[in-house]
Amino acid sequence: MTNTLQLNWKSTIKVDGAEISDFDPKSKRLFATGEFVDKPVLQVIDLTDPTKPAKVTNIDLSSIGAGIQSVAVRKGIGNASSVVAVAISANGSTDNGKIAFFDALTLAKLS
């Protein structure tokens, strides 16, 4: 038995770098790491219509740390919103980094 995967190109979008990303199926948003004007940002891209991706916003994380290292989405259950976790490196290379949590729909910082 052979398993095959077929990918179909839909569209492209210009972003401010995007090394790591994760998709939230509830909000239909893609969350991607990035850097804008030498500041770490979480890029939010609307994929409601995959043929027309739209940049929603950049969330500036520079007040939390020096760089964004990773992003992951936990899909919300029932009516609950999904949660986006972002790993952020410290300003000092030997200091502990932080993890910030955001609501995937409202983009409110949870902690």
PDB file of C-alpha atoms in Angstrom:
ATOM      1  CA  MET A   1       0.000   0.000   0.000  1.00  0.00           C
ATOM      2  CA  THR A   2       1.355   3.389  -0.991  1.00  0.00           C
ATOM      3  CA  ASN A   3       0.358   6.563   0.761  1.00  0.00           C
ATOM      4  CA  THR A   4       0.541   9.654  -1.380  1.00  0.00           C
ATOM      5  CA  LEU A   5       0.067  13.268  -0.537  1.00  0.00           C
ATOM      6  CA  GLN A   6      -1.004  15.747  -3.155  1.00  0.00           C
ATOM      7  CA  LEU A   7      -0.454  19.433  -2.497  1.00  0.00           C
ATOM      8  CA  ASN A   8      -2.340  22.049  -4.473  1.00  0.00           C
ATOM      9  CA  TRP A   9      -0.916  25.561  -4.679  1.00  0.00           C
ATOM     10  CA  LYS A  10      -3.527  28.195  -3.808  1.00  0.00           C
ATOM     11  CA  SER A  11      -1.758  31.514  -3.381  1.00  0.00           C
ATOM     12  CA  THR A  12       1.144  33.414  -1.829  1.00  0.00           C
ATOM     13  CA  ILE A  13       1.470  36.376   0.512  1.00  0.00           C
ATOM     14  CA  LYS A  14       4.407  38.645   1.335  1.00  0.00           C
ATOM     15  CA  VAL A  15       5.290  38.523   5.022  1.00  0.00           C
ATOM     16  CA  ASP A  16       8.109  39.815   7.220  1.00  0.00           C
ATOM     17  CA  GLY A  17      10.031  36.540   7.297  1.00  0.00           C
ATOM     18  CA  ALA A  18       8.250  33.382   8.382  1.00  0.00           C
ATOM     19  CA  GLU A  19      10.457  30.602   9.651  1.00  0.00           C
ATOM     20  CA  ILE A  20       7.967  28.885  11.960  1.00  0.00           C
ATOM     21  CA  SER A  21       4.183  28.900  11.674  1.00  0.00           C
ATOM     22  CA  ASP A  22       1.055  27.161  12.941  1.00  0.00           C
ATOM     23  CA  PHE A  23      -2.539  27.213  11.700  1.00  0.00           C
ATOM     24  CA  ASP A  24      -5.657  27.591  13.827  1.00  0.00           C
ATOM     25  CA  PRO A  25      -8.617  25.845  12.156  1.00  0.00           C
ATOM     26  CA  LYS A  26     -11.171  27.648  14.360  1.00  0.00           C
ATOM     27  CA  SER A  27     -10.179  31.213  13.469  1.00  0.00           C
ATOM     28  CA  LYS A  28      -8.752  30.166  10.076  1.00  0.00           C
ATOM     29  CA  ARG A  29      -5.614  32.132  10.869  1.00  0.00           C
ATOM     30  CA  LEU A  30      -1.969  31.344  10.325  1.00  0.00           C
ATOM     31  CA  PHE A  31       0.430  32.531  13.034  1.00  0.00           C
ATOM     32  CA  ALA A  32       4.033  32.968  11.908  1.00  0.00           C
ATOM     33  CA  THR A  33       7.276  34.107  13.507  1.00  0.00           C
ATOM     34  CA  GLY A  34       8.809  37.202  12.006  1.00  0.00           C
ATOM     35  CA  GLU A  35      10.837  40.348  12.402  1.00  0.00           C
ATOM     36  CA  PHE A  36       9.734  43.828  11.423  1.00  0.00           C
ATOM     37  CA  VAL A  37      11.954  46.924  11.784  1.00  0.00           C
ATOM     38  CA  ASP A  38      14.410  44.853  13.869  1.00  0.00           C
ATOM     39  CA  LYS A  39      11.656  43.848  16.325  1.00  0.00           C
ATOM     40  CA  PRO A  40      10.310  40.340  16.938  1.00  0.00           C
ATOM     41  CA  VAL A  41       6.699  40.034  15.784  1.00  0.00           C
ATOM     42  CA  LEU A  42       3.989  37.426  15.640  1.00  0.00           C
ATOM     43  CA  GLN A  43       2.425  37.729  12.201  1.00  0.00           C
ATOM     44  CA  VAL A  44      -1.291  36.994  11.905  1.00  0.00           C
ATOM     45  CA  ILE A  45      -2.591  35.977   8.476  1.00  0.00           C
ATOM     46  CA  ASP A  46      -6.259  35.371   7.632  1.00  0.00           C
ATOM     47  CA  LEU A  47      -6.737  32.216   5.544  1.00  0.00           C
ATOM     48  CA  THR A  48     -10.546  32.207   5.503  1.00  0.00           C
ATOM     49  CA  ASP A  49     -10.163  32.152   1.706  1.00  0.00           C
ATOM     50  CA  PRO A  50      -6.843  30.367   0.982  1.00  0.00           C
ATOM     51  CA  THR A  51      -6.797  31.847  -2.520  1.00  0.00           C
ATOM     52  CA  LYS A  52      -6.712  35.352  -0.997  1.00  0.00           C
ATOM     53  CA  PRO A  53      -4.586  35.322   2.182  1.00  0.00           C
ATOM     54  CA  ALA A  54      -4.678  38.635   4.045  1.00  0.00           C
ATOM     55  CA  LYS A  55      -2.307  40.010   6.658  1.00  0.00           C
ATOM     56  CA  VAL A  56      -4.331  40.861   9.779  1.00  0.00           C
ATOM     57  CA  THR A  57      -1.581  42.404  11.889  1.00  0.00           C
ATOM     58  CA  ASN A  58       1.858  42.079  13.422  1.00  0.00           C
ATOM     59  CA  ILE A  59       1.948  41.707  17.206  1.00  0.00           C
ATOM     60  CA  ASP A  60       5.080  43.458  18.491  1.00  0.00           C
ATOM     61  CA  LEU A  61       6.821  41.248  21.078  1.00  0.00           C
ATOM     62  CA  SER A  62       9.860  43.480  21.694  1.00  0.00           C
ATOM     63  CA  SER A  63       8.599  44.523  25.136  1.00  0.00           C
ATOM     64  CA  ILE A  64       8.748  40.848  26.183  1.00  0.00           C
ATOM     65  CA  GLY A  65      12.125  39.832  24.776  1.00  0.00           C
ATOM     66  CA  ALA A  66      14.714  39.937  22.022  1.00  0.00           C
ATOM     67  CA  GLY A  67      13.450  37.388  19.510  1.00  0.00           C
ATOM     68  CA  ILE A  68      10.608  35.052  18.708  1.00  0.00           C
ATOM     69  CA  GLN A  69      11.723  31.425  18.760  1.00  0.00           C
ATOM     70  CA  SER A  70       8.590  29.374  18.168  1.00  0.00           C
ATOM     71  CA  VAL A  71       4.805  29.484  17.858  1.00  0.00           C
ATOM     72  CA  ALA A  72       2.159  26.815  18.490  1.00  0.00           C
ATOM     73  CA  VAL A  73      -1.651  26.765  18.489  1.00  0.00           C
ATOM     74  CA  ARG A  74      -3.896  24.758  20.795  1.00  0.00           C
ATOM     75  CA  LYS A  75      -7.321  24.395  19.193  1.00  0.00           C
ATOM     76  CA  GLY A  76     -10.152  25.542  21.449  1.00  0.00           C
ATOM     77  CA  ILE A  77     -12.812  23.008  22.453  1.00  0.00           C
ATOM     78  CA  GLY A  78     -16.488  23.798  21.870  1.00  0.00           C
ATOM     79  CA  ASN A  79     -17.067  27.556  21.987  1.00  0.00           C
ATOM     80  CA  ALA A  80     -13.679  28.272  23.548  1.00  0.00           C
ATOM     81  CA  SER A  81     -11.167  30.188  21.454  1.00  0.00           C
ATOM     82  CA  SER A  82      -7.895  28.617  20.467  1.00  0.00           C
ATOM     83  CA  VAL A  83      -4.753  29.697  22.306  1.00  0.00           C
ATOM     84  CA  VAL A  84      -1.506  30.735  20.617  1.00  0.00           C
ATOM     85  CA  ALA A  85       1.721  30.148  22.571  1.00  0.00           C
ATOM     86  CA  VAL A  86       4.809  32.114  21.567  1.00  0.00           C
ATOM     87  CA  ALA A  87       8.323  31.374  22.857  1.00  0.00           C
ATOM     88  CA  ILE A  88      10.406  34.540  23.168  1.00  0.00           C
ATOM     89  CA  SER A  89      14.126  34.731  23.917  1.00  0.00           C
ATOM     90  CA  ALA A  90      15.393  37.055  26.639  1.00  0.00           C
ATOM     91  CA  ASN A  91      17.300  40.248  25.939  1.00  0.00           C
ATOM     92  CA  GLY A  92      20.381  38.778  27.645  1.00  0.00           C
ATOM     93  CA  SER A  93      21.707  35.606  26.032  1.00  0.00           C
ATOM     94  CA  THR A  94      22.071  33.828  29.395  1.00  0.00           C
ATOM     95  CA  ASP A  95      18.704  34.951  30.816  1.00  0.00           C
ATOM     96  CA  ASN A  96      15.569  32.819  30.742  1.00  0.00           C
ATOM     97  CA  GLY A  97      13.158  33.397  27.910  1.00  0.00           C
ATOM     98  CA  LYS A  98       9.382  33.745  28.251  1.00  0.00           C
ATOM     99  CA  ILE A  99       6.240  32.252  26.795  1.00  0.00           C
ATOM    100  CA  ALA A 100       3.336  34.553  25.960  1.00  0.00           C
ATOM    101  CA  PHE A 101      -0.200  33.316  25.341  1.00  0.00           C
ATOM    102  CA  PHE A 102      -2.732  34.994  23.042  1.00  0.00           C
ATOM    103  CA  ASP A 103      -6.382  34.396  22.199  1.00  0.00           C
ATOM    104  CA  ALA A 104      -6.378  33.299  18.538  1.00  0.00           C
ATOM    105  CA  LEU A 105      -9.570  35.200  17.686  1.00  0.00           C
ATOM    106  CA  THR A 106      -9.333  38.458  19.663  1.00  0.00           C
ATOM    107  CA  LEU A 107      -5.503  38.481  19.771  1.00  0.00           C
ATOM    108  CA  ALA A 108      -5.715  39.575  23.411  1.00  0.00           C
ATOM    109  CA  LYS A 109      -2.637  38.718  25.470  1.00  0.00           C
ATOM    110  CA  LEU A 110      -3.696  36.122  28.043  1.00  0.00           C
ATOM    111  CA  SER A 111      -0.453  35.966  30.020  1.00  0.00           C
TER     112      SER A 111
END
